[in-house]
Each structure stands twice: as structure tokens, then as C-alpha cells.
mmCIF file of C-alpha atoms in Angstrom:
data_model
loop_
_atom_site.group_PDB
_atom_site.id
_atom_site.type_symbol
_atom_site.label_atom_id
_atom_site.label_comp_id
_atom_site.label_asym_id
_atom_site.label_seq_id
_atom_site.Cartn_x
_atom_site.Cartn_y
_atom_site.Cartn_z
ATOM 1 C CA MET A 1 57.479 -52.643 46.149
ATOM 2 C CA ILE A 2 55.832 -49.537 47.444
ATOM 3 C CA LYS A 3 52.546 -49.954 49.788
ATOM 4 C CA CYS A 4 50.148 -47.640 48.416
ATOM 5 C CA VAL A 5 46.121 -47.452 49.266
ATOM 6 C CA VAL A 6 43.285 -48.751 46.686
ATOM 7 C CA GLU A 7 40.453 -46.185 45.986
ATOM 8 C CA VAL A 8 37.080 -47.002 44.077
ATOM 9 C CA SER A 9 36.129 -44.516 42.113
ATOM 10 C CA ALA A 10 32.168 -44.931 42.271
ATOM 11 C CA ARG A 11 30.772 -43.387 38.933
ATOM 12 C CA HIS A 12 30.846 -39.573 39.151
ATOM 13 C CA ILE A 13 30.531 -36.804 37.181
ATOM 14 C CA HIS A 14 32.796 -33.479 36.738
ATOM 15 C CA LEU A 15 30.740 -30.599 35.708
ATOM 16 C CA SER A 16 31.801 -27.229 33.734
ATOM 17 C CA GLN A 17 30.614 -24.007 35.899
ATOM 18 C CA ALA A 18 28.052 -23.198 32.481
ATOM 19 C CA ASP A 19 26.791 -27.558 32.753
ATOM 20 C CA PHE A 20 26.101 -26.715 36.398
ATOM 21 C CA VAL A 21 24.117 -23.862 36.211
ATOM 22 C CA LYS A 22 21.961 -25.465 33.304
ATOM 23 C CA LEU A 23 21.559 -28.395 35.846
ATOM 24 C CA PHE A 24 21.021 -26.614 38.975
ATOM 25 C CA GLY A 25 19.996 -23.204 38.659
ATOM 26 C CA PRO A 26 21.879 -19.724 38.460
ATOM 27 C CA THR A 27 22.128 -19.495 41.916
ATOM 28 C CA ALA A 28 23.385 -22.563 42.700
ATOM 29 C CA GLU A 29 26.595 -23.287 44.398
ATOM 30 C CA LEU A 30 29.401 -25.676 44.206
ATOM 31 C CA SER A 31 29.093 -26.078 47.718
ATOM 32 C CA GLU A 32 31.646 -28.918 49.645
ATOM 33 C CA LYS A 33 30.315 -31.746 51.250
ATOM 34 C CA ASN A 34 33.118 -33.590 51.909
ATOM 35 C CA LYS A 35 36.918 -34.060 51.069
ATOM 36 C CA LEU A 36 38.900 -36.704 48.734
ATOM 37 C CA SER A 37 41.837 -38.170 48.875
ATOM 38 C CA ILE A 38 43.402 -35.776 46.107
ATOM 39 C CA LYS A 39 42.928 -33.135 48.092
ATOM 40 C CA THR A 40 42.030 -30.275 44.708
ATOM 41 C CA ASP A 41 38.593 -32.062 44.607
ATOM 42 C CA PHE A 42 35.954 -32.439 46.720
ATOM 43 C CA ALA A 43 32.559 -34.210 46.543
ATOM 44 C CA THR A 44 29.358 -32.033 46.526
ATOM 45 C CA PRO A 45 26.037 -32.783 47.858
ATOM 46 C CA TYR A 46 25.023 -32.594 44.094
ATOM 47 C CA THR A 47 23.553 -35.717 42.191
ATOM 48 C CA VAL A 48 22.303 -35.974 38.653
ATOM 49 C CA THR A 49 20.762 -38.620 36.632
ATOM 50 C CA LEU A 50 22.542 -39.922 33.426
ATOM 51 C CA VAL A 51 20.198 -40.760 30.297
ATOM 52 C CA ASN A 52 20.329 -42.472 27.215
ATOM 53 C CA GLY A 53 17.338 -42.848 25.476
ATOM 54 C CA ASP A 54 15.021 -45.417 27.704
ATOM 55 C CA LYS A 55 18.244 -46.230 29.953
ATOM 56 C CA LYS A 56 19.014 -44.157 33.355
ATOM 57 C CA LEU A 57 21.361 -44.167 36.038
ATOM 58 C CA GLU A 58 20.429 -42.215 38.781
ATOM 59 C CA GLY A 59 22.393 -40.936 41.923
ATOM 60 C CA VAL A 60 25.648 -39.717 40.165
ATOM 61 C CA ARG A 61 27.654 -37.745 42.319
ATOM 62 C CA VAL A 62 29.011 -34.133 41.168
ATOM 63 C CA ILE A 63 32.935 -33.746 42.151
ATOM 64 C CA GLY A 64 33.907 -30.367 42.521
ATOM 65 C CA PRO A 65 36.159 -28.001 41.363
ATOM 66 C CA PHE A 66 34.499 -26.787 38.084
ATOM 67 C CA ARG A 67 36.121 -28.232 35.042
ATOM 68 C CA PRO A 68 36.823 -26.682 31.589
ATOM 69 C CA ARG A 69 34.642 -29.496 29.967
ATOM 70 C CA THR A 70 31.569 -31.630 31.736
ATOM 71 C CA GLN A 71 33.470 -34.960 32.074
ATOM 72 C CA ILE A 72 31.799 -38.388 33.258
ATOM 73 C CA GLU A 73 33.218 -41.430 34.813
ATOM 74 C CA ILE A 74 31.356 -44.614 34.653
ATOM 75 C CA SER A 75 32.024 -48.681 34.534
ATOM 76 C CA LEU A 76 32.145 -50.904 31.874
ATOM 77 C CA THR A 77 29.321 -52.529 33.776
ATOM 78 C CA ASP A 78 27.484 -48.613 33.674
ATOM 79 C CA ALA A 79 28.277 -48.182 30.139
ATOM 80 C CA ARG A 80 27.130 -51.891 29.359
ATOM 81 C CA HIS A 81 23.496 -50.763 31.027
ATOM 82 C CA MET A 82 23.710 -47.598 29.687
ATOM 83 C CA ASP A 83 24.151 -49.009 26.003
ATOM 84 C CA VAL A 84 26.902 -46.886 25.722
ATOM 85 C CA GLU A 85 29.874 -47.686 23.663
ATOM 86 C CA PRO A 86 32.607 -47.705 26.234
ATOM 87 C CA HIS A 87 35.968 -45.489 25.942
ATOM 88 C CA ILE A 88 38.778 -46.439 28.394
ATOM 89 C CA ARG A 89 40.629 -43.136 29.189
ATOM 90 C CA LEU A 90 42.629 -41.124 30.778
ATOM 91 C CA SER A 91 40.787 -37.698 32.828
ATOM 92 C CA GLY A 92 40.429 -34.826 30.033
ATOM 93 C CA GLU A 93 40.826 -37.301 26.944
ATOM 94 C CA LEU A 94 37.636 -36.778 25.834
ATOM 95 C CA SER A 95 37.675 -36.344 22.188
ATOM 96 C CA GLY A 96 35.420 -39.032 20.406
ATOM 97 C CA THR A 97 33.881 -40.159 23.339
ATOM 98 C CA PRO A 98 30.064 -40.976 23.602
ATOM 99 C CA GLY A 99 27.399 -37.860 24.912
ATOM 100 C CA VAL A 100 24.761 -38.147 27.084
ATOM 101 C CA THR A 101 21.736 -36.553 28.502
ATOM 102 C CA VAL A 102 22.435 -35.395 31.842
ATOM 103 C CA SER A 103 19.648 -34.219 34.350
ATOM 104 C CA GLY A 104 19.939 -32.164 37.265
ATOM 105 C CA ASP A 105 17.261 -30.599 39.759
ATOM 106 C CA PHE A 106 16.974 -27.628 37.678
ATOM 107 C CA GLY A 107 17.587 -28.661 34.397
ATOM 108 C CA LYS A 108 19.603 -30.755 31.957
ATOM 109 C CA THR A 109 22.144 -30.669 29.220
ATOM 110 C CA CYS A 110 22.585 -32.720 26.282
ATOM 111 C CA LEU A 111 26.423 -33.444 25.878
ATOM 112 C CA ARG A 112 27.777 -34.615 22.905
ATOM 113 C CA GLU A 113 30.820 -36.544 24.611
ATOM 114 C CA GLY A 114 32.161 -36.700 27.672
ATOM 115 C CA VAL A 115 31.575 -40.008 29.054
ATOM 116 C CA ILE A 116 34.959 -42.523 29.831
ATOM 117 C CA VAL A 117 35.714 -45.382 31.751
ATOM 118 C CA ALA A 118 38.738 -44.276 33.677
ATOM 119 C CA GLN A 119 42.138 -45.822 33.024
ATOM 120 C CA ARG A 120 43.110 -46.880 36.304
ATOM 121 C CA HIS A 121 45.950 -44.763 37.709
ATOM 122 C CA LEU A 122 48.558 -43.996 40.485
ATOM 123 C CA HIS A 123 48.156 -40.669 42.169
ATOM 124 C CA ILE A 124 51.306 -39.940 43.941
ATOM 125 C CA GLY A 125 53.101 -36.591 45.435
ATOM 126 C CA MET A 126 56.134 -34.725 43.633
ATOM 127 C CA GLU A 127 58.404 -36.011 46.763
ATOM 128 C CA SER A 128 57.511 -39.555 46.934
ATOM 129 C CA ALA A 129 57.485 -39.842 42.965
ATOM 130 C CA ASN A 130 61.244 -38.356 42.446
ATOM 131 C CA LYS A 131 62.287 -40.972 45.311
ATOM 132 C CA LEU A 132 61.157 -43.856 43.445
ATOM 133 C CA GLY A 133 62.244 -42.355 40.090
ATOM 134 C CA LEU A 134 58.286 -42.072 38.803
ATOM 135 C CA ARG A 135 57.524 -39.657 36.461
ATOM 136 C CA ALA A 136 53.791 -38.878 35.200
ATOM 137 C CA GLY A 137 52.834 -40.874 32.271
ATOM 138 C CA MET A 138 54.637 -43.963 33.386
ATOM 139 C CA ILE A 139 53.153 -47.452 33.796
ATOM 140 C CA VAL A 140 53.338 -49.711 36.751
ATOM 141 C CA ASN A 141 51.489 -52.201 38.088
ATOM 142 C CA LEU A 142 49.343 -52.899 41.201
ATOM 143 C CA VAL A 143 49.758 -56.124 43.356
ATOM 144 C CA VAL A 144 46.460 -57.042 45.624
ATOM 145 C CA GLY A 145 46.669 -60.154 47.541
ATOM 146 C CA GLY A 146 43.269 -61.756 49.092
ATOM 147 C CA GLU A 147 41.370 -64.487 47.603
ATOM 148 C CA ARG A 148 40.783 -62.595 44.894
ATOM 149 C CA GLY A 149 44.215 -61.920 44.875
ATOM 150 C CA ALA A 150 45.458 -60.260 41.619
ATOM 151 C CA LEU A 151 47.970 -58.318 39.419
ATOM 152 C CA LEU A 152 46.828 -55.111 37.454
ATOM 153 C CA LYS A 153 49.131 -53.869 34.912
ATOM 154 C CA ASN A 154 48.959 -50.371 32.968
ATOM 155 C CA ILE A 155 48.192 -48.261 36.075
ATOM 156 C CA MET A 156 49.205 -45.110 34.902
ATOM 157 C CA VAL A 157 50.923 -42.636 36.879
ATOM 158 C CA ARG A 158 49.565 -39.336 37.621
ATOM 159 C CA LEU A 159 51.017 -36.548 39.841
ATOM 160 C CA ALA A 160 48.897 -35.153 42.790
ATOM 161 C CA THR A 161 48.307 -34.031 45.929
ATOM 162 C CA VAL A 162 47.614 -37.033 48.097
ATOM 163 C CA ASP A 163 48.954 -37.956 51.579
ATOM 164 C CA GLN A 164 50.253 -41.328 50.228
ATOM 165 C CA PRO A 165 49.979 -43.378 47.027
ATOM 166 C CA THR A 166 46.575 -44.353 45.976
ATOM 167 C CA VAL A 167 45.704 -46.218 43.087
ATOM 168 C CA HIS A 168 42.447 -45.691 41.898
ATOM 169 C CA VAL A 169 40.044 -48.447 40.513
ATOM 170 C CA ASP A 170 36.674 -48.471 39.442
ATOM 171 C CA THR A 171 33.965 -50.517 40.838
ATOM 172 C CA ASP A 172 34.286 -53.365 38.729
ATOM 173 C CA GLU A 173 38.001 -53.546 38.880
ATOM 174 C CA ALA A 174 37.597 -53.162 43.027
ATOM 175 C CA ASN A 175 34.820 -56.114 42.743
ATOM 176 C CA ALA A 176 37.489 -58.132 40.089
ATOM 177 C CA ILE A 177 40.105 -57.925 43.107
ATOM 178 C CA GLY A 178 38.147 -58.235 46.017
ATOM 179 C CA LEU A 179 38.385 -54.836 47.302
ATOM 180 C CA PRO A 180 34.752 -53.496 46.977
ATOM 181 C CA ALA A 181 35.054 -51.135 49.771
ATOM 182 C CA GLY A 182 38.857 -50.313 48.711
ATOM 183 C CA GLY A 183 41.851 -51.212 50.698
ATOM 184 C CA SER A 184 45.577 -51.820 50.299
ATOM 185 C CA GLY A 185 48.099 -53.133 47.891
ATOM 186 C CA GLU A 186 51.324 -52.628 46.724
ATOM 187 C CA ILE A 187 53.000 -50.766 43.365
ATOM 188 C CA LEU A 188 55.624 -52.881 41.233
ATOM 189 C CA ILE A 189 57.754 -51.019 39.284
ATOM 190 C CA LYS A 190 58.476 -52.867 35.881
ATOM 191 C CA MET B 1 52.140 -70.999 29.836
ATOM 192 C CA ILE B 2 48.858 -72.672 28.249
ATOM 193 C CA LYS B 3 46.803 -70.874 26.275
ATOM 194 C CA CYS B 4 42.866 -71.163 27.089
ATOM 195 C CA VAL B 5 39.311 -69.487 26.183
ATOM 196 C CA VAL B 6 38.266 -66.760 28.878
ATOM 197 C CA GLU B 7 34.472 -66.886 29.024
ATOM 198 C CA VAL B 8 32.100 -64.596 30.897
ATOM 199 C CA SER B 9 29.419 -66.175 33.556
ATOM 200 C CA ALA B 10 26.801 -64.030 33.350
ATOM 201 C CA ARG B 11 24.333 -64.309 36.982
ATOM 202 C CA HIS B 12 22.460 -67.030 36.416
ATOM 203 C CA ILE B 13 20.505 -69.678 38.735
ATOM 204 C CA HIS B 14 20.751 -73.598 38.611
ATOM 205 C CA LEU B 15 17.368 -75.079 39.874
ATOM 206 C CA SER B 16 16.093 -78.133 41.542
ATOM 207 C CA GLN B 17 13.593 -79.852 40.053
ATOM 208 C CA ALA B 18 11.171 -79.224 42.992
ATOM 209 C CA ASP B 19 11.931 -75.724 42.708
ATOM 210 C CA PHE B 20 11.479 -75.542 38.989
ATOM 211 C CA VAL B 21 8.188 -76.675 39.198
ATOM 212 C CA LYS B 22 7.369 -74.065 41.936
ATOM 213 C CA LEU B 23 8.422 -71.387 39.788
ATOM 214 C CA PHE B 24 7.268 -72.844 36.096
ATOM 215 C CA GLY B 25 4.238 -75.015 37.408
ATOM 216 C CA PRO B 26 3.494 -78.487 36.608
ATOM 217 C CA THR B 27 3.298 -79.215 33.274
ATOM 218 C CA ALA B 28 6.746 -77.413 32.399
ATOM 219 C CA GLU B 29 9.763 -78.971 30.725
ATOM 220 C CA LEU B 30 13.644 -77.891 31.008
ATOM 221 C CA SER B 31 13.999 -77.726 27.592
ATOM 222 C CA GLU B 32 17.798 -76.523 25.901
ATOM 223 C CA LYS B 33 17.632 -73.275 24.325
ATOM 224 C CA ASN B 34 21.165 -73.139 23.319
ATOM 225 C CA LYS B 35 24.676 -75.673 24.448
ATOM 226 C CA LEU B 36 27.171 -74.061 26.953
ATOM 227 C CA SER B 37 31.294 -74.748 26.031
ATOM 228 C CA ILE B 38 30.793 -77.147 29.570
ATOM 229 C CA LYS B 39 28.813 -79.824 27.669
ATOM 230 C CA THR B 40 26.772 -81.105 30.783
ATOM 231 C CA ASP B 41 25.260 -77.898 30.643
ATOM 232 C CA PHE B 42 23.112 -75.764 28.624
ATOM 233 C CA ALA B 43 20.769 -72.772 28.609
ATOM 234 C CA THR B 44 17.148 -72.838 28.932
ATOM 235 C CA PRO B 45 14.506 -70.611 27.605
ATOM 236 C CA TYR B 46 13.468 -69.416 31.122
ATOM 237 C CA THR B 47 14.403 -66.481 32.842
ATOM 238 C CA VAL B 48 13.712 -65.417 36.632
ATOM 239 C CA THR B 49 13.403 -62.570 38.870
ATOM 240 C CA LEU B 50 15.685 -62.259 42.433
ATOM 241 C CA VAL B 51 13.829 -60.219 44.469
ATOM 242 C CA ASN B 52 15.519 -59.222 48.090
ATOM 243 C CA GLY B 53 12.941 -56.608 49.963
ATOM 244 C CA ASP B 54 12.427 -53.873 47.243
ATOM 245 C CA LYS B 55 15.749 -54.623 45.387
ATOM 246 C CA LYS B 56 15.365 -56.449 42.157
ATOM 247 C CA LEU B 57 17.305 -58.539 39.417
ATOM 248 C CA GLU B 58 15.373 -59.255 36.342
ATOM 249 C CA GLY B 59 15.844 -61.828 33.608
ATOM 250 C CA VAL B 60 18.086 -64.309 35.492
ATOM 251 C CA ARG B 61 18.921 -67.207 32.891
ATOM 252 C CA VAL B 62 17.924 -70.442 34.293
ATOM 253 C CA ILE B 63 20.352 -73.578 33.191
ATOM 254 C CA GLY B 64 19.822 -76.617 33.139
ATOM 255 C CA PRO B 65 20.288 -79.619 33.759
ATOM 256 C CA PHE B 66 18.514 -80.154 37.381
ATOM 257 C CA ARG B 67 20.754 -80.033 40.510
ATOM 258 C CA PRO B 68 20.515 -81.370 43.741
ATOM 259 C CA ARG B 69 20.038 -77.681 45.072
ATOM 260 C CA THR B 70 19.163 -74.260 43.839
ATOM 261 C CA GLN B 71 22.040 -72.295 43.177
ATOM 262 C CA ILE B 72 22.278 -68.481 42.192
ATOM 263 C CA GLU B 73 25.837 -66.811 41.153
ATOM 264 C CA ILE B 74 25.915 -63.095 40.844
ATOM 265 C CA SER B 75 28.410 -60.714 40.352
ATOM 266 C CA LEU B 76 29.798 -58.592 43.465
ATOM 267 C CA THR B 77 28.127 -55.247 41.525
ATOM 268 C CA ASP B 78 25.039 -57.765 41.756
ATOM 269 C CA ALA B 79 25.526 -58.550 45.259
ATOM 270 C CA ARG B 80 25.607 -54.964 46.342
ATOM 271 C CA HIS B 81 22.792 -54.127 44.213
ATOM 272 C CA MET B 82 20.410 -56.811 45.540
ATOM 273 C CA ASP B 83 21.727 -56.068 49.547
ATOM 274 C CA VAL B 84 23.184 -59.597 49.880
ATOM 275 C CA GLU B 85 26.354 -60.192 51.859
ATOM 276 C CA PRO B 86 28.413 -61.852 48.909
ATOM 277 C CA HIS B 87 29.936 -64.935 49.456
ATOM 278 C CA ILE B 88 32.779 -66.314 47.159
ATOM 279 C CA ARG B 89 32.236 -69.957 47.020
ATOM 280 C CA LEU B 90 32.804 -72.845 44.758
ATOM 281 C CA SER B 91 30.004 -74.175 42.887
ATOM 282 C CA GLY B 92 28.119 -76.898 45.505
ATOM 283 C CA GLU B 93 29.278 -74.871 48.222
ATOM 284 C CA LEU B 94 25.912 -73.403 49.749
ATOM 285 C CA SER B 95 26.350 -73.343 53.039
ATOM 286 C CA GLY B 96 25.375 -70.256 55.686
ATOM 287 C CA THR B 97 25.009 -68.337 51.835
ATOM 288 C CA PRO B 98 22.296 -65.775 51.980
ATOM 289 C CA GLY B 99 19.043 -66.408 50.520
ATOM 290 C CA VAL B 100 16.754 -64.813 48.287
ATOM 291 C CA THR B 101 13.141 -64.604 47.029
ATOM 292 C CA VAL B 102 13.271 -66.509 43.363
ATOM 293 C CA SER B 103 10.069 -65.507 40.856
ATOM 294 C CA GLY B 104 9.182 -67.366 37.778
ATOM 295 C CA ASP B 105 6.184 -67.278 35.198
ATOM 296 C CA PHE B 106 4.219 -69.715 37.495
ATOM 297 C CA GLY B 107 5.011 -68.969 41.064
ATOM 298 C CA LYS B 108 7.795 -68.055 43.384
ATOM 299 C CA THR B 109 10.165 -69.567 45.949
ATOM 300 C CA CYS B 110 11.840 -68.428 49.438
ATOM 301 C CA LEU B 111 15.461 -69.802 49.738
ATOM 302 C CA ARG B 112 16.802 -69.806 52.898
ATOM 303 C CA GLU B 113 20.376 -69.927 51.095
ATOM 304 C CA GLY B 114 21.999 -70.553 47.930
ATOM 305 C CA VAL B 115 23.226 -67.072 46.473
ATOM 306 C CA ILE B 116 27.223 -67.361 45.626
ATOM 307 C CA VAL B 117 29.747 -65.190 44.037
ATOM 308 C CA ALA B 118 31.283 -68.110 41.959
ATOM 309 C CA GLN B 119 35.363 -68.478 42.479
ATOM 310 C CA ARG B 120 37.278 -68.066 39.315
ATOM 311 C CA HIS B 121 37.897 -71.250 37.739
ATOM 312 C CA LEU B 122 39.781 -73.625 34.890
ATOM 313 C CA HIS B 123 37.267 -75.801 33.360
ATOM 314 C CA ILE B 124 39.482 -78.429 31.773
ATOM 315 C CA GLY B 125 39.349 -81.942 30.321
ATOM 316 C CA MET B 126 40.671 -85.097 32.316
ATOM 317 C CA GLU B 127 43.039 -85.624 29.494
ATOM 318 C CA SER B 128 44.726 -82.095 28.889
ATOM 319 C CA ALA B 129 44.825 -82.026 32.446
ATOM 320 C CA ASN B 130 47.087 -85.411 32.787
ATOM 321 C CA LYS B 131 49.314 -84.148 30.126
ATOM 322 C CA LEU B 132 50.020 -80.845 32.202
ATOM 323 C CA GLY B 133 50.184 -82.547 35.739
ATOM 324 C CA LEU B 134 46.840 -80.298 36.953
ATOM 325 C CA ARG B 135 44.365 -82.051 39.255
ATOM 326 C CA ALA B 136 40.812 -80.776 40.528
ATOM 327 C CA GLY B 137 41.333 -78.432 43.289
ATOM 328 C CA MET B 138 44.798 -76.735 42.325
ATOM 329 C CA ILE B 139 45.218 -73.292 41.871
ATOM 330 C CA VAL B 140 46.305 -71.718 38.880
ATOM 331 C CA ASN B 141 47.011 -68.028 37.104
ATOM 332 C CA LEU B 142 45.196 -66.470 34.697
ATOM 333 C CA VAL B 143 47.448 -63.735 32.202
ATOM 334 C CA VAL B 144 45.720 -61.637 30.018
ATOM 335 C CA GLY B 145 46.932 -58.725 27.567
ATOM 336 C CA GLY B 146 45.337 -55.461 26.136
ATOM 337 C CA GLU B 147 44.703 -51.988 27.788
ATOM 338 C CA ARG B 148 43.069 -53.955 31.169
ATOM 339 C CA GLY B 149 46.038 -56.282 30.952
ATOM 340 C CA ALA B 150 46.376 -58.422 34.013
ATOM 341 C CA LEU B 151 47.078 -61.629 36.009
ATOM 342 C CA LEU B 152 44.349 -63.044 38.247
ATOM 343 C CA LYS B 153 45.699 -65.121 40.753
ATOM 344 C CA ASN B 154 43.216 -67.983 42.560
ATOM 345 C CA ILE B 155 41.769 -69.874 39.837
ATOM 346 C CA MET B 156 40.401 -73.166 40.741
ATOM 347 C CA VAL B 157 40.998 -75.931 38.384
ATOM 348 C CA ARG B 158 37.966 -78.336 37.874
ATOM 349 C CA LEU B 159 37.716 -81.231 35.508
ATOM 350 C CA ALA B 160 34.741 -80.912 33.163
ATOM 351 C CA THR B 161 34.068 -81.920 29.321
ATOM 352 C CA VAL B 162 35.093 -78.805 27.213
ATOM 353 C CA ASP B 163 37.216 -78.754 23.987
ATOM 354 C CA GLN B 164 39.456 -76.138 25.648
ATOM 355 C CA PRO B 165 40.587 -75.630 28.710
ATOM 356 C CA THR B 166 38.316 -72.585 29.595
ATOM 357 C CA VAL B 167 38.458 -70.051 32.379
ATOM 358 C CA HIS B 168 35.108 -69.045 33.988
ATOM 359 C CA VAL B 169 35.338 -65.420 35.181
ATOM 360 C CA ASP B 170 32.028 -63.170 36.463
ATOM 361 C CA THR B 171 31.233 -59.800 34.737
ATOM 362 C CA ASP B 172 33.349 -57.814 37.380
ATOM 363 C CA GLU B 173 36.186 -59.845 36.570
ATOM 364 C CA ALA B 174 35.760 -59.600 32.518
ATOM 365 C CA ASN B 175 35.192 -55.914 32.858
ATOM 366 C CA ALA B 176 38.336 -55.277 35.059
ATOM 367 C CA ILE B 177 40.334 -57.888 33.003
ATOM 368 C CA GLY B 178 38.884 -55.541 29.575
ATOM 369 C CA LEU B 179 37.326 -58.875 28.444
ATOM 370 C CA PRO B 180 33.534 -57.918 28.834
ATOM 371 C CA ALA B 181 32.433 -60.117 26.068
ATOM 372 C CA GLY B 182 35.053 -62.608 26.856
ATOM 373 C CA GLY B 183 38.368 -63.664 24.766
ATOM 374 C CA SER B 184 41.511 -65.378 25.590
ATOM 375 C CA GLY B 185 44.702 -65.774 27.812
ATOM 376 C CA GLU B 186 47.176 -67.963 29.274
ATOM 377 C CA ILE B 187 47.328 -70.410 32.188
ATOM 378 C CA LEU B 188 50.267 -69.869 34.419
ATOM 379 C CA ILE B 189 51.168 -72.797 36.275
ATOM 380 C CA LYS B 190 52.716 -71.787 39.773
#
């Protein structure tokens, strides 16, 4: 078993440059508010509101840098609240997913697709992965202790620039395993 | 391994008779809207709103019959939303838990304590329990398959009048294991 960090991904949005301009205007810049453990990503000072009919989710954080396509990551609890059909997907796999309207300080954009519930996954550096015989796309398990101790299956391995092996779960998963503020666990390779 | 039903407990409230009268008036009756799998309990037509400062949760279902003390069961997601400190407890263990204001059609009541996040548990009939060597208070594991397959530890055994062994999880746990509408699993006795 390999020790890992467990981080909670709160609902967030990755924007294409075109959608960013629609939402925050032509003079806005995608600046950095704080760094994230995945060193290629950063939190920005911007938030958006997601709208689906009369349902809303406010304060959804914009994560940089720009992506080729806008992608929204929410939990199953959020999906039920927003009345959108949940699709559990890996980042980037947006085909056939539902859309919502996204509203920013300057304007809005109506997405035809792009809303996913992220499949839980392990970010691991290339060197650590090689040592452990892990490759991108492999499936591992996460073991956590405590009063809501659990073993979560189907954790997808992804290569990333991280200091430590880091599992990303959503807020539902974090609550279910009693780590609403994140914590640590162990990776069990099958 | 023993097959079991997995049911989702949405947020709900059990009321004392005194609190019911405060909330719904002296002439209201705690009638049955529909039966529940635990045959001693039933859903009522009544809902309440939970209030903590400027935070609210509306449409919280009242479950009958009356209990000696009012008890509110919410998820960790709800606890965070309501800004109350979550205590993962068995039903009835209310000492030191937070309180909220409860509002009904007729009036309201300010609880000093009574809000819990229910510890996940297995309801099982006496006869089945005896066959399996299970006693109230023992701890078992729940195994579920599917794309969010998992093993949830610390499932507390409770004796109840049920047709089938039935695990109760909250909405966070149900979402984390991919069973937001409930489903089935297997009990693993350690």
C-alpha cells in the first residue's frame, strides 16, 4: 500500500478562452488567485453561476489555465439539485453530457454540453508511477480509516506534476468517507 | 456474503409530541402518508424548515411515530450548508449535538440539541440475525459494485422489523457509491 493525499474537488469550471471573454468581458485577464496541488492548474479570482431553468448554483470557482473546451465539474448532489442528468466521466470526455447556462459578471453563455461528475482519480508523478508499475488509465483502490472508513474502487490513474500521489474525490465522496476537508489514505494496487 | 437492500435516508425529522403540537398546532394529527421499509416507522404528510441564522433547509420530511425526543438527521453536505457542526451518531444518541430552529405551518421550536448525521447501519430481523450470528451493535461492511463500487466499513447492526436486511446510508454515501436512488449490495461479516 502507498500513502497518498486525499483532496476534495469542490464544484468548479474550466473555461475556454472564448467563453471566458463572453462571461467576463474582452479586457478581463485569467489571473491566478492561488496555486493548486496539480501544478499546471490554478484557482482564479473569478466565480460563475450555473443556471438550469429555475435551478441555480452560485459561486462556482473558475480554474485556469484555459482549456480547449469549457468543462463543469459538479457532484451528484449538485446534479440532483440542478436537475441535470449526471454523467460520471474523466476530465475531457464531454460527448453527450448535459449543458447548462453559465453566467459571469459581464455576460453569459449557453453550453450544449460540458457538465460532468468527475470520476475519482489518482494524480501521480511519472517517476513514482514507474516505481510502482502504474500507468495512466490503470484502476486502483483507495483505502481510508476513521469512523467512516472505506475502500473506494475504480480510482483512475492519471499522470500529473504533483509533489505526492494525490487522490481527487468530489464532495459527496469526501463526506461519505468522513474527510470533508480532505486528508490521507492509502492506494491499494489490485 | 449476504445480499441486502441499500436504502437512502434523505434528511428527515422525528418529533416529540410536544414539538409536533408547537409546529403544527393542537388539532393536527400525525397521520401516515406512506409506509417505510422499517415497519414501525412511517412518512407523514408534514414537512418542516430547519433554520440556523441565515441558513435554511426546506421540505424536511416528518417521520412518525412520535419519539421521546425530537431528532433531526441530515447529511454532512447539509451540515456544511447549515453551518452546524456534524456529529456522526446512532439514532437516539443526542447528547452534545447541535440544535437548530425548526419551523412548521403553525409555529416553531428552538432545539438546544438533536441534529445528527446518522451512522450508516444495517436493519435486520431477529431471525435473520440469529441465523447469521449477528447481534445488535456489531459492525459489518457493505460491498457494492458498479462504476462507483466500494466497501463501506463501520455499518452498525440494528434489529428491526424488516422484510429483508436493509442498509441505510445518507445521500452523501449513496452518491459516493453511485446509488443515489438506492439499490442492492452485500454484507461482509468480518
